Every structure is written in structure tokens, then in C-alpha cells.
Amino acid sequence: MIKLLEKLGQDPQRSLTLFLYGLGLFVIGLLFVALGYFHHHLWQIMGVIILALACLIAAWGYLGIFANRWLNIIYRTRPNQKISTNNNP
């Protein structure tokens, strides 16, 4: 599980960028849904598709951010596993 967390959380800046892109797409999808409310319903369908895509992108970015934070907690609370081979005082 640690290897998966390391893979997901290896680049927190990229994860934040993905999350913000997803958030922006989510807003655009909401605008299409609102446009479809006042005009043709196909705008709403397009908006729902964009919302689904935006949720997936934002979730992937948030998962990377969460993995990075979780790894920081794990590494901070893990005791040092280095064993000294030098027994001389």
C-alpha cells in the first residue's frame, strides 16, 4: 500500500493542478446545465457529461494530494529503522 501511495503522491503540484482543472471544468459544466435550463435541453446533457469528466479529474487530483499528505504523516510518525552497526562507545 505504501508503494501505491508513493506513486500517487509523488508530485503534489501536478495533483493540485489536476484538481484545479477539474474544479474549473466543474464550473463550466454547471454553466452548461444552467444554459440548458433556459434554452435547449441538449446543453444540459453536455453539461452533465462535462460535470462527470470534471469530477473524475478533480477526484484524481485530490487523491494525489491526499496520498502525499498521508505519506507525510506516515513518514513523520514512523520510528527510525536505522540500526547502528557501530557498537563502540
mmCIF file of N, CA, C and O in Angstrom:
data_model
loop_
_atom_site.group_PDB
_atom_site.id
_atom_site.type_symbol
_atom_site.label_atom_id
_atom_site.label_comp_id
_atom_site.label_asym_id
_atom_site.label_seq_id
_atom_site.Cartn_x
_atom_site.Cartn_y
_atom_site.Cartn_z
ATOM 1 N N MET A 1 0.818 -1.181 0.000
ATOM 2 C CA MET A 1 0.000 0.000 0.000
ATOM 3 C C MET A 1 0.873 1.261 0.000
ATOM 4 O O MET A 1 0.500 2.255 -0.602
ATOM 5 N N ILE A 2 2.021 1.181 0.655
ATOM 6 C CA ILE A 2 2.930 2.325 0.690
ATOM 7 C C ILE A 2 3.411 2.664 -0.719
ATOM 8 O O ILE A 2 3.508 3.837 -1.076
ATOM 9 N N LYS A 3 3.686 1.650 -1.525
ATOM 10 C CA LYS A 3 4.157 1.880 -2.898
ATOM 11 C C LYS A 3 3.092 2.602 -3.728
ATOM 12 O O LYS A 3 3.416 3.490 -4.516
ATOM 13 N N LEU A 4 1.826 2.235 -3.536
ATOM 14 C CA LEU A 4 0.742 2.893 -4.254
ATOM 15 C C LEU A 4 0.620 4.352 -3.820
ATOM 16 O O LEU A 4 0.463 5.246 -4.656
ATOM 17 N N LEU A 5 0.725 4.599 -2.525
ATOM 18 C CA LEU A 5 0.675 5.973 -2.027
ATOM 19 C C LEU A 5 1.847 6.790 -2.560
ATOM 20 O O LEU A 5 1.688 7.961 -2.911
ATOM 21 N N GLU A 6 3.027 6.178 -2.618
ATOM 22 C CA GLU A 6 4.195 6.878 -3.154
ATOM 23 C C GLU A 6 3.997 7.217 -4.629
ATOM 24 O O GLU A 6 4.383 8.289 -5.085
ATOM 25 N N LYS A 7 3.396 6.301 -5.376
ATOM 26 C CA LYS A 7 3.150 6.539 -6.801
ATOM 27 C C LYS A 7 2.147 7.669 -6.998
ATOM 28 O O LYS A 7 2.351 8.557 -7.825
ATOM 29 N N LEU A 8 1.069 7.649 -6.216
ATOM 30 C CA LEU A 8 0.034 8.669 -6.373
ATOM 31 C C LEU A 8 0.482 10.031 -5.858
ATOM 32 O O LEU A 8 0.133 11.063 -6.422
ATOM 33 N N GLY A 9 1.241 10.054 -4.768
ATOM 34 C CA GLY A 9 1.597 11.311 -4.143
ATOM 35 C C GLY A 9 2.967 11.832 -4.483
ATOM 36 O O GLY A 9 3.492 12.692 -3.777
ATOM 37 N N GLN A 10 3.570 11.359 -5.565
ATOM 38 C CA GLN A 10 4.942 11.739 -5.871
ATOM 39 C C GLN A 10 5.068 13.176 -6.371
ATOM 40 O O GLN A 10 6.144 13.763 -6.267
ATOM 41 N N ASP A 11 4.017 13.767 -6.910
ATOM 42 C CA ASP A 11 4.097 15.126 -7.444
ATOM 43 C C ASP A 11 2.875 15.930 -6.991
ATOM 44 O O ASP A 11 1.867 15.996 -7.696
ATOM 45 N N PRO A 12 2.945 16.552 -5.812
ATOM 46 C CA PRO A 12 1.766 17.259 -5.302
ATOM 47 C C PRO A 12 1.385 18.489 -6.129
ATOM 48 O O PRO A 12 0.207 18.832 -6.197
ATOM 49 N N GLN A 13 2.339 19.140 -6.786
ATOM 50 C CA GLN A 13 1.999 20.292 -7.622
ATOM 51 C C GLN A 13 1.155 19.862 -8.821
ATOM 52 O O GLN A 13 0.195 20.538 -9.192
ATOM 53 N N ARG A 14 1.510 18.735 -9.405
ATOM 54 C CA ARG A 14 0.733 18.224 -10.533
ATOM 55 C C ARG A 14 -0.662 17.818 -10.067
ATOM 56 O O ARG A 14 -1.650 18.051 -10.770
ATOM 57 N N SER A 15 -0.743 17.222 -8.890
ATOM 58 C CA SER A 15 -2.041 16.828 -8.354
ATOM 59 C C SER A 15 -2.916 18.042 -8.089
ATOM 60 O O SER A 15 -4.117 18.027 -8.367
ATOM 61 N N LEU A 16 -2.315 19.116 -7.571
ATOM 62 C CA LEU A 16 -3.082 20.337 -7.339
ATOM 63 C C LEU A 16 -3.549 20.938 -8.660
ATOM 64 O O LEU A 16 -4.686 21.412 -8.770
ATOM 65 N N THR A 17 -2.702 20.893 -9.676
ATOM 66 C CA THR A 17 -3.088 21.392 -10.992
ATOM 67 C C THR A 17 -4.259 20.591 -11.546
ATOM 68 O O THR A 17 -5.217 21.171 -12.082
ATOM 69 N N LEU A 18 -4.197 19.275 -11.437
ATOM 70 C CA LEU A 18 -5.309 18.440 -11.897
ATOM 71 C C LEU A 18 -6.590 18.763 -11.137
ATOM 72 O O LEU A 18 -7.671 18.843 -11.727
ATOM 73 N N PHE A 19 -6.478 18.944 -9.834
ATOM 74 C CA PHE A 19 -7.645 19.259 -9.030
ATOM 75 C C PHE A 19 -8.258 20.592 -9.465
ATOM 76 O O PHE A 19 -9.481 20.709 -9.601
ATOM 77 N N LEU A 20 -7.420 21.583 -9.711
ATOM 78 C CA LEU A 20 -7.934 22.893 -10.125
ATOM 79 C C LEU A 20 -8.535 22.848 -11.529
ATOM 80 O O LEU A 20 -9.534 23.522 -11.806
ATOM 81 N N TYR A 21 -7.949 22.051 -12.434
ATOM 82 C CA TYR A 21 -8.559 21.874 -13.752
ATOM 83 C C TYR A 21 -9.936 21.228 -13.613
ATOM 84 O O TYR A 21 -10.890 21.628 -14.286
ATOM 85 N N GLY A 22 -10.027 20.235 -12.773
ATOM 86 C CA GLY A 22 -11.319 19.588 -12.542
ATOM 87 C C GLY A 22 -12.337 20.548 -11.955
ATOM 88 O O GLY A 22 -13.511 20.537 -12.332
ATOM 89 N N LEU A 23 -11.891 21.398 -11.043
ATOM 90 C CA LEU A 23 -12.779 22.391 -10.453
ATOM 91 C C LEU A 23 -13.259 23.387 -11.504
ATOM 92 O O LEU A 23 -14.441 23.748 -11.549
ATOM 93 N N GLY A 24 -12.354 23.820 -12.369
ATOM 94 C CA GLY A 24 -12.733 24.734 -13.445
ATOM 95 C C GLY A 24 -13.713 24.095 -14.413
ATOM 96 O O GLY A 24 -14.698 24.724 -14.831
ATOM 97 N N LEU A 25 -13.460 22.851 -14.791
ATOM 98 C CA LEU A 25 -14.389 22.146 -15.669
ATOM 99 C C LEU A 25 -15.740 21.949 -15.001
ATOM 100 O O LEU A 25 -16.784 21.978 -15.663
ATOM 101 N N PHE A 26 -15.737 21.754 -13.695
ATOM 102 C CA PHE A 26 -16.989 21.600 -12.962
ATOM 103 C C PHE A 26 -17.826 22.876 -13.077
ATOM 104 O O PHE A 26 -19.039 22.815 -13.319
ATOM 105 N N VAL A 27 -17.192 24.020 -12.936
ATOM 106 C CA VAL A 27 -17.905 25.294 -13.065
ATOM 107 C C VAL A 27 -18.445 25.468 -14.481
ATOM 108 O O VAL A 27 -19.586 25.904 -14.680
ATOM 109 N N ILE A 28 -17.648 25.098 -15.466
ATOM 110 C CA ILE A 28 -18.097 25.189 -16.855
ATOM 111 C C ILE A 28 -19.291 24.257 -17.084
ATOM 112 O O ILE A 28 -20.266 24.628 -17.748
ATOM 113 N N GLY A 29 -19.231 23.058 -16.522
ATOM 114 C CA GLY A 29 -20.358 22.134 -16.641
ATOM 115 C C GLY A 29 -21.617 22.682 -15.998
ATOM 116 O O GLY A 29 -22.725 22.532 -16.537
ATOM 117 N N LEU A 30 -21.463 23.326 -14.845
ATOM 118 C CA LEU A 30 -22.623 23.950 -14.197
ATOM 119 C C LEU A 30 -23.209 25.058 -15.070
ATOM 120 O O LEU A 30 -24.441 25.217 -15.137
ATOM 121 N N LEU A 31 -22.350 25.811 -15.737
ATOM 122 C CA LEU A 31 -22.837 26.864 -16.632
ATOM 123 C C LEU A 31 -23.618 26.272 -17.807
ATOM 124 O O LEU A 31 -24.647 26.822 -18.214
ATOM 125 N N PHE A 32 -23.153 25.150 -18.338
ATOM 126 C CA PHE A 32 -23.889 24.494 -19.421
ATOM 127 C C PHE A 32 -25.237 23.964 -18.933
ATOM 128 O O PHE A 32 -26.231 24.042 -19.655
ATOM 129 N N VAL A 33 -25.285 23.442 -17.729
ATOM 130 C CA VAL A 33 -26.557 22.963 -17.181
ATOM 131 C C VAL A 33 -27.526 24.134 -17.007
ATOM 132 O O VAL A 33 -28.715 24.044 -17.330
ATOM 133 N N ALA A 34 -27.024 25.260 -16.517
ATOM 134 C CA ALA A 34 -27.877 26.443 -16.360
ATOM 135 C C ALA A 34 -28.331 26.974 -17.719
ATOM 136 O O ALA A 34 -29.478 27.407 -17.864
ATOM 137 N N LEU A 35 -27.429 26.954 -18.695
ATOM 138 C CA LEU A 35 -27.796 27.392 -20.042
ATOM 139 C C LEU A 35 -28.902 26.508 -20.611
ATOM 140 O O LEU A 35 -29.838 26.997 -21.249
ATOM 141 N N GLY A 36 -28.803 25.220 -20.368
ATOM 142 C CA GLY A 36 -29.826 24.294 -20.841
ATOM 143 C C GLY A 36 -31.164 24.476 -20.149
ATOM 144 O O GLY A 36 -32.209 24.129 -20.696
ATOM 145 N N TYR A 37 -31.141 25.018 -18.965
ATOM 146 C CA TYR A 37 -32.396 25.283 -18.254
ATOM 147 C C TYR A 37 -33.208 26.356 -18.970
ATOM 148 O O TYR A 37 -34.434 26.286 -19.027
ATOM 149 N N PHE A 38 -32.508 27.343 -19.523
ATOM 150 C CA PHE A 38 -33.185 28.443 -20.192
ATOM 151 C C PHE A 38 -33.319 28.243 -21.692
ATOM 152 O O PHE A 38 -34.121 28.909 -22.332
ATOM 153 N N HIS A 39 -32.531 27.345 -22.273
ATOM 154 C CA HIS A 39 -32.571 27.110 -23.712
ATOM 155 C C HIS A 39 -32.821 25.630 -23.971
ATOM 156 O O HIS A 39 -33.568 24.997 -23.256
ATOM 157 N N HIS A 40 -32.170 25.079 -24.940
ATOM 158 C CA HIS A 40 -32.399 23.689 -25.346
ATOM 159 C C HIS A 40 -31.808 22.712 -24.338
ATOM 160 O O HIS A 40 -30.754 22.950 -23.759
ATOM 161 N N HIS A 41 -32.482 21.575 -24.152
ATOM 162 C CA HIS A 41 -32.057 20.602 -23.142
ATOM 163 C C HIS A 41 -30.749 19.890 -23.481
ATOM 164 O O HIS A 41 -30.125 19.298 -22.605
ATOM 165 N N LEU A 42 -30.315 19.936 -24.721
ATOM 166 C CA LEU A 42 -29.049 19.288 -25.086
ATOM 167 C C LEU A 42 -27.867 19.969 -24.407
ATOM 168 O O LEU A 42 -26.835 19.326 -24.174
ATOM 169 N N TRP A 43 -27.989 21.258 -24.080
ATOM 170 C CA TRP A 43 -26.940 21.929 -23.326
ATOM 171 C C TRP A 43 -26.786 21.296 -21.946
ATOM 172 O O TRP A 43 -25.677 21.197 -21.421
ATOM 173 N N GLN A 44 -27.903 20.880 -21.364
ATOM 174 C CA GLN A 44 -27.838 20.235 -20.054
ATOM 175 C C GLN A 44 -27.154 18.878 -20.137
ATOM 176 O O GLN A 44 -26.373 18.517 -19.258
ATOM 177 N N ILE A 45 -27.433 18.135 -21.181
ATOM 178 C CA ILE A 45 -26.789 16.829 -21.351
ATOM 179 C C ILE A 45 -25.283 17.006 -21.514
ATOM 180 O O ILE A 45 -24.486 16.292 -20.894
ATOM 181 N N MET A 46 -24.904 17.992 -22.303
ATOM 182 C CA MET A 46 -23.485 18.272 -22.466
ATOM 183 C C MET A 46 -22.870 18.716 -21.135
ATOM 184 O O MET A 46 -21.752 18.323 -20.788
ATOM 185 N N GLY A 47 -23.611 19.501 -20.372
ATOM 186 C CA GLY A 47 -23.138 19.942 -19.069
ATOM 187 C C GLY A 47 -22.963 18.800 -18.093
ATOM 188 O O GLY A 47 -21.996 18.764 -17.327
ATOM 189 N N VAL A 48 -23.875 17.839 -18.113
ATOM 190 C CA VAL A 48 -23.768 16.685 -17.215
ATOM 191 C C VAL A 48 -22.562 15.831 -17.584
ATOM 192 O O VAL A 48 -21.850 15.324 -16.704
ATOM 193 N N ILE A 49 -22.299 15.690 -18.873
ATOM 194 C CA ILE A 49 -21.111 14.935 -19.313
ATOM 195 C C ILE A 49 -19.837 15.645 -18.852
ATOM 196 O O ILE A 49 -18.901 15.013 -18.342
ATOM 197 N N ILE A 50 -19.814 16.966 -18.991
ATOM 198 C CA ILE A 50 -18.649 17.739 -18.541
ATOM 199 C C ILE A 50 -18.512 17.637 -17.021
ATOM 200 O O ILE A 50 -17.401 17.522 -16.493
ATOM 201 N N LEU A 51 -19.638 17.654 -16.294
ATOM 202 C CA LEU A 51 -19.596 17.507 -14.837
ATOM 203 C C LEU A 51 -18.999 16.161 -14.429
ATOM 204 O O LEU A 51 -18.197 16.094 -13.496
ATOM 205 N N ALA A 52 -19.387 15.106 -15.120
ATOM 206 C CA ALA A 52 -18.854 13.780 -14.795
ATOM 207 C C ALA A 52 -17.351 13.723 -15.054
ATOM 208 O O ALA A 52 -16.586 13.220 -14.214
ATOM 209 N N LEU A 53 -16.924 14.266 -16.180
ATOM 210 C CA LEU A 53 -15.496 14.298 -16.501
ATOM 211 C C LEU A 53 -14.736 15.149 -15.486
ATOM 212 O O LEU A 53 -13.655 14.771 -15.022
ATOM 213 N N ALA A 54 -15.320 16.279 -15.115
ATOM 214 C CA ALA A 54 -14.674 17.170 -14.153
ATOM 215 C C ALA A 54 -14.547 16.503 -12.790
ATOM 216 O O ALA A 54 -13.523 16.656 -12.113
ATOM 217 N N CYS A 55 -15.559 15.765 -12.384
ATOM 218 C CA CYS A 55 -15.491 15.070 -11.096
ATOM 219 C C CYS A 55 -14.383 14.024 -11.093
ATOM 220 O O CYS A 55 -13.666 13.871 -10.095
ATOM 221 N N LEU A 56 -14.233 13.308 -12.201
ATOM 222 C CA LEU A 56 -13.168 12.304 -12.287
ATOM 223 C C LEU A 56 -11.787 12.949 -12.229
ATOM 224 O O LEU A 56 -10.896 12.467 -11.519
ATOM 225 N N ILE A 57 -11.598 14.040 -12.958
ATOM 226 C CA ILE A 57 -10.306 14.718 -12.967
ATOM 227 C C ILE A 57 -9.991 15.301 -11.595
ATOM 228 O O ILE A 57 -8.880 15.149 -11.072
ATOM 229 N N ALA A 58 -10.985 15.960 -10.985
ATOM 230 C CA ALA A 58 -10.772 16.556 -9.664
ATOM 231 C C ALA A 58 -10.523 15.469 -8.615
ATOM 232 O O ALA A 58 -9.688 15.647 -7.725
ATOM 233 N N ALA A 59 -11.218 14.348 -8.720
ATOM 234 C CA ALA A 59 -11.020 13.254 -7.762
ATOM 235 C C ALA A 59 -9.618 12.669 -7.895
ATOM 236 O O ALA A 59 -8.969 12.348 -6.888
ATOM 237 N N TRP A 60 -9.119 12.528 -9.110
ATOM 238 C CA TRP A 60 -7.762 12.009 -9.323
ATOM 239 C C TRP A 60 -6.728 12.955 -8.736
ATOM 240 O O TRP A 60 -5.772 12.524 -8.077
ATOM 241 N N GLY A 61 -6.933 14.258 -8.948
ATOM 242 C CA GLY A 61 -6.020 15.241 -8.372
ATOM 243 C C GLY A 61 -6.086 15.249 -6.852
ATOM 244 O O GLY A 61 -5.067 15.320 -6.167
ATOM 245 N N TYR A 62 -7.292 15.165 -6.312
ATOM 246 C CA TYR A 62 -7.439 15.167 -4.864
ATOM 247 C C TYR A 62 -6.843 13.903 -4.251
ATOM 248 O O TYR A 62 -6.264 13.951 -3.162
ATOM 249 N N LEU A 63 -6.962 12.787 -4.949
ATOM 250 C CA LEU A 63 -6.370 11.541 -4.472
ATOM 251 C C LEU A 63 -4.851 11.660 -4.378
ATOM 252 O O LEU A 63 -4.240 11.187 -3.419
ATOM 253 N N GLY A 64 -4.240 12.325 -5.347
ATOM 254 C CA GLY A 64 -2.795 12.549 -5.303
ATOM 255 C C GLY A 64 -2.395 13.458 -4.148
ATOM 256 O O GLY A 64 -1.398 13.219 -3.464
ATOM 257 N N ILE A 65 -3.182 14.510 -3.909
ATOM 258 C CA ILE A 65 -2.905 15.412 -2.790
ATOM 259 C C ILE A 65 -3.049 14.661 -1.470
ATOM 260 O O ILE A 65 -2.212 14.774 -0.570
ATOM 261 N N PHE A 66 -4.120 13.878 -1.361
ATOM 262 C CA PHE A 66 -4.362 13.111 -0.135
ATOM 263 C C PHE A 66 -3.255 12.094 0.102
ATOM 264 O O PHE A 66 -2.785 11.921 1.235
ATOM 265 N N ALA A 67 -2.812 11.420 -0.951
ATOM 266 C CA ALA A 67 -1.747 10.423 -0.818
ATOM 267 C C ALA A 67 -0.455 11.075 -0.340
ATOM 268 O O ALA A 67 0.253 10.527 0.515
ATOM 269 N N ASN A 68 -0.151 12.253 -0.868
ATOM 270 C CA ASN A 68 1.050 12.953 -0.435
ATOM 271 C C ASN A 68 0.969 13.326 1.038
ATOM 272 O O ASN A 68 1.926 13.144 1.782
ATOM 273 N N ARG A 69 -0.154 13.841 1.460
ATOM 274 C CA ARG A 69 -0.324 14.223 2.863
ATOM 275 C C ARG A 69 -0.265 13.001 3.774
ATOM 276 O O ARG A 69 0.320 13.041 4.848
ATOM 277 N N TRP A 70 -0.885 11.908 3.346
ATOM 278 C CA TRP A 70 -0.893 10.674 4.141
ATOM 279 C C TRP A 70 0.522 10.122 4.285
ATOM 280 O O TRP A 70 0.913 9.660 5.359
ATOM 281 N N LEU A 71 1.287 10.166 3.197
ATOM 282 C CA LEU A 71 2.682 9.713 3.264
ATOM 283 C C LEU A 71 3.496 10.566 4.223
ATOM 284 O O LEU A 71 4.351 10.043 4.950
ATOM 285 N N ASN A 72 3.263 11.870 4.212
ATOM 286 C CA ASN A 72 3.971 12.736 5.157
ATOM 287 C C ASN A 72 3.650 12.352 6.595
ATOM 288 O O ASN A 72 4.533 12.346 7.450
ATOM 289 N N ILE A 73 2.420 12.017 6.872
ATOM 290 C CA ILE A 73 2.030 11.594 8.224
ATOM 291 C C ILE A 73 2.689 10.262 8.572
ATOM 292 O O ILE A 73 3.229 10.090 9.665
ATOM 293 N N ILE A 74 2.676 9.325 7.640
ATOM 294 C CA ILE A 74 3.265 8.002 7.895
ATOM 295 C C ILE A 74 4.764 8.130 8.153
ATOM 296 O O ILE A 74 5.296 7.553 9.102
ATOM 297 N N TYR A 75 5.460 8.899 7.304
ATOM 298 C CA TYR A 75 6.910 9.020 7.457
ATOM 299 C C TYR A 75 7.294 9.818 8.690
ATOM 300 O O TYR A 75 8.335 9.598 9.278
ATOM 301 N N ARG A 76 6.467 10.754 9.106
ATOM 302 C CA ARG A 76 6.763 11.562 10.279
ATOM 303 C C ARG A 76 6.577 10.759 11.568
ATOM 304 O O ARG A 76 7.303 10.941 12.533
ATOM 305 N N THR A 77 5.596 9.849 11.599
ATOM 306 C CA THR A 77 5.318 9.085 12.813
ATOM 307 C C THR A 77 6.068 7.760 12.872
ATOM 308 O O THR A 77 6.109 7.132 13.924
ATOM 309 N N ARG A 78 6.668 7.343 11.764
ATOM 310 C CA ARG A 78 7.405 6.078 11.742
ATOM 311 C C ARG A 78 8.729 6.255 12.484
ATOM 312 O O ARG A 78 9.477 7.180 12.210
ATOM 313 N N PRO A 79 9.040 5.372 13.423
ATOM 314 C CA PRO A 79 10.336 5.488 14.111
ATOM 315 C C PRO A 79 11.478 5.164 13.146
ATOM 316 O O PRO A 79 11.306 4.451 12.170
ATOM 317 N N ASN A 80 12.631 5.727 13.442
ATOM 318 C CA ASN A 80 13.797 5.455 12.597
ATOM 319 C C ASN A 80 14.125 3.978 12.645
ATOM 320 O O ASN A 80 14.243 3.390 13.704
ATOM 321 N N GLN A 81 14.279 3.394 11.492
ATOM 322 C CA GLN A 81 14.565 1.968 11.422
ATOM 323 C C GLN A 81 16.044 1.707 11.152
ATOM 324 O O GLN A 81 16.430 0.609 10.814
ATOM 325 N N LYS A 82 16.864 2.728 11.300
ATOM 326 C CA LYS A 82 18.297 2.553 11.097
ATOM 327 C C LYS A 82 18.883 1.902 12.348
ATOM 328 O O LYS A 82 18.689 2.359 13.456
ATOM 329 N N ILE A 83 19.600 0.836 12.143
ATOM 330 C CA ILE A 83 20.253 0.135 13.251
ATOM 331 C C ILE A 83 21.742 0.419 13.160
ATOM 332 O O ILE A 83 22.362 0.216 12.129
ATOM 333 N N SER A 84 22.268 0.901 14.229
ATOM 334 C CA SER A 84 23.691 1.256 14.247
ATOM 335 C C SER A 84 24.507 -0.026 14.311
ATOM 336 O O SER A 84 24.300 -0.900 15.146
ATOM 337 N N THR A 85 25.490 -0.117 13.392
ATOM 338 C CA THR A 85 26.371 -1.300 13.399
ATOM 339 C C THR A 85 27.625 -1.044 14.229
ATOM 340 O O THR A 85 28.382 -1.962 14.505
ATOM 341 N N ASN A 86 27.809 0.184 14.611
ATOM 342 C CA ASN A 86 28.980 0.542 15.403
ATOM 343 C C ASN A 86 28.599 0.460 16.877
ATOM 344 O O ASN A 86 27.872 1.283 17.386
ATOM 345 N N ASN A 87 29.107 -0.536 17.584
ATOM 346 C CA ASN A 87 28.773 -0.724 18.991
ATOM 347 C C ASN A 87 29.832 -0.163 19.931
ATOM 348 O O ASN A 87 29.752 -0.353 21.125
ATOM 349 N N ASN A 88 30.814 0.506 19.370
ATOM 350 C CA ASN A 88 31.861 1.084 20.230
ATOM 351 C C ASN A 88 31.350 2.366 20.862
ATOM 352 O O ASN A 88 30.776 3.207 20.194
ATOM 353 N N PRO A 89 31.616 2.560 22.171
ATOM 354 C CA PRO A 89 31.149 3.795 22.841
ATOM 355 C C PRO A 89 31.979 4.993 22.503
ATOM 356 O O PRO A 89 32.963 5.065 21.968
#
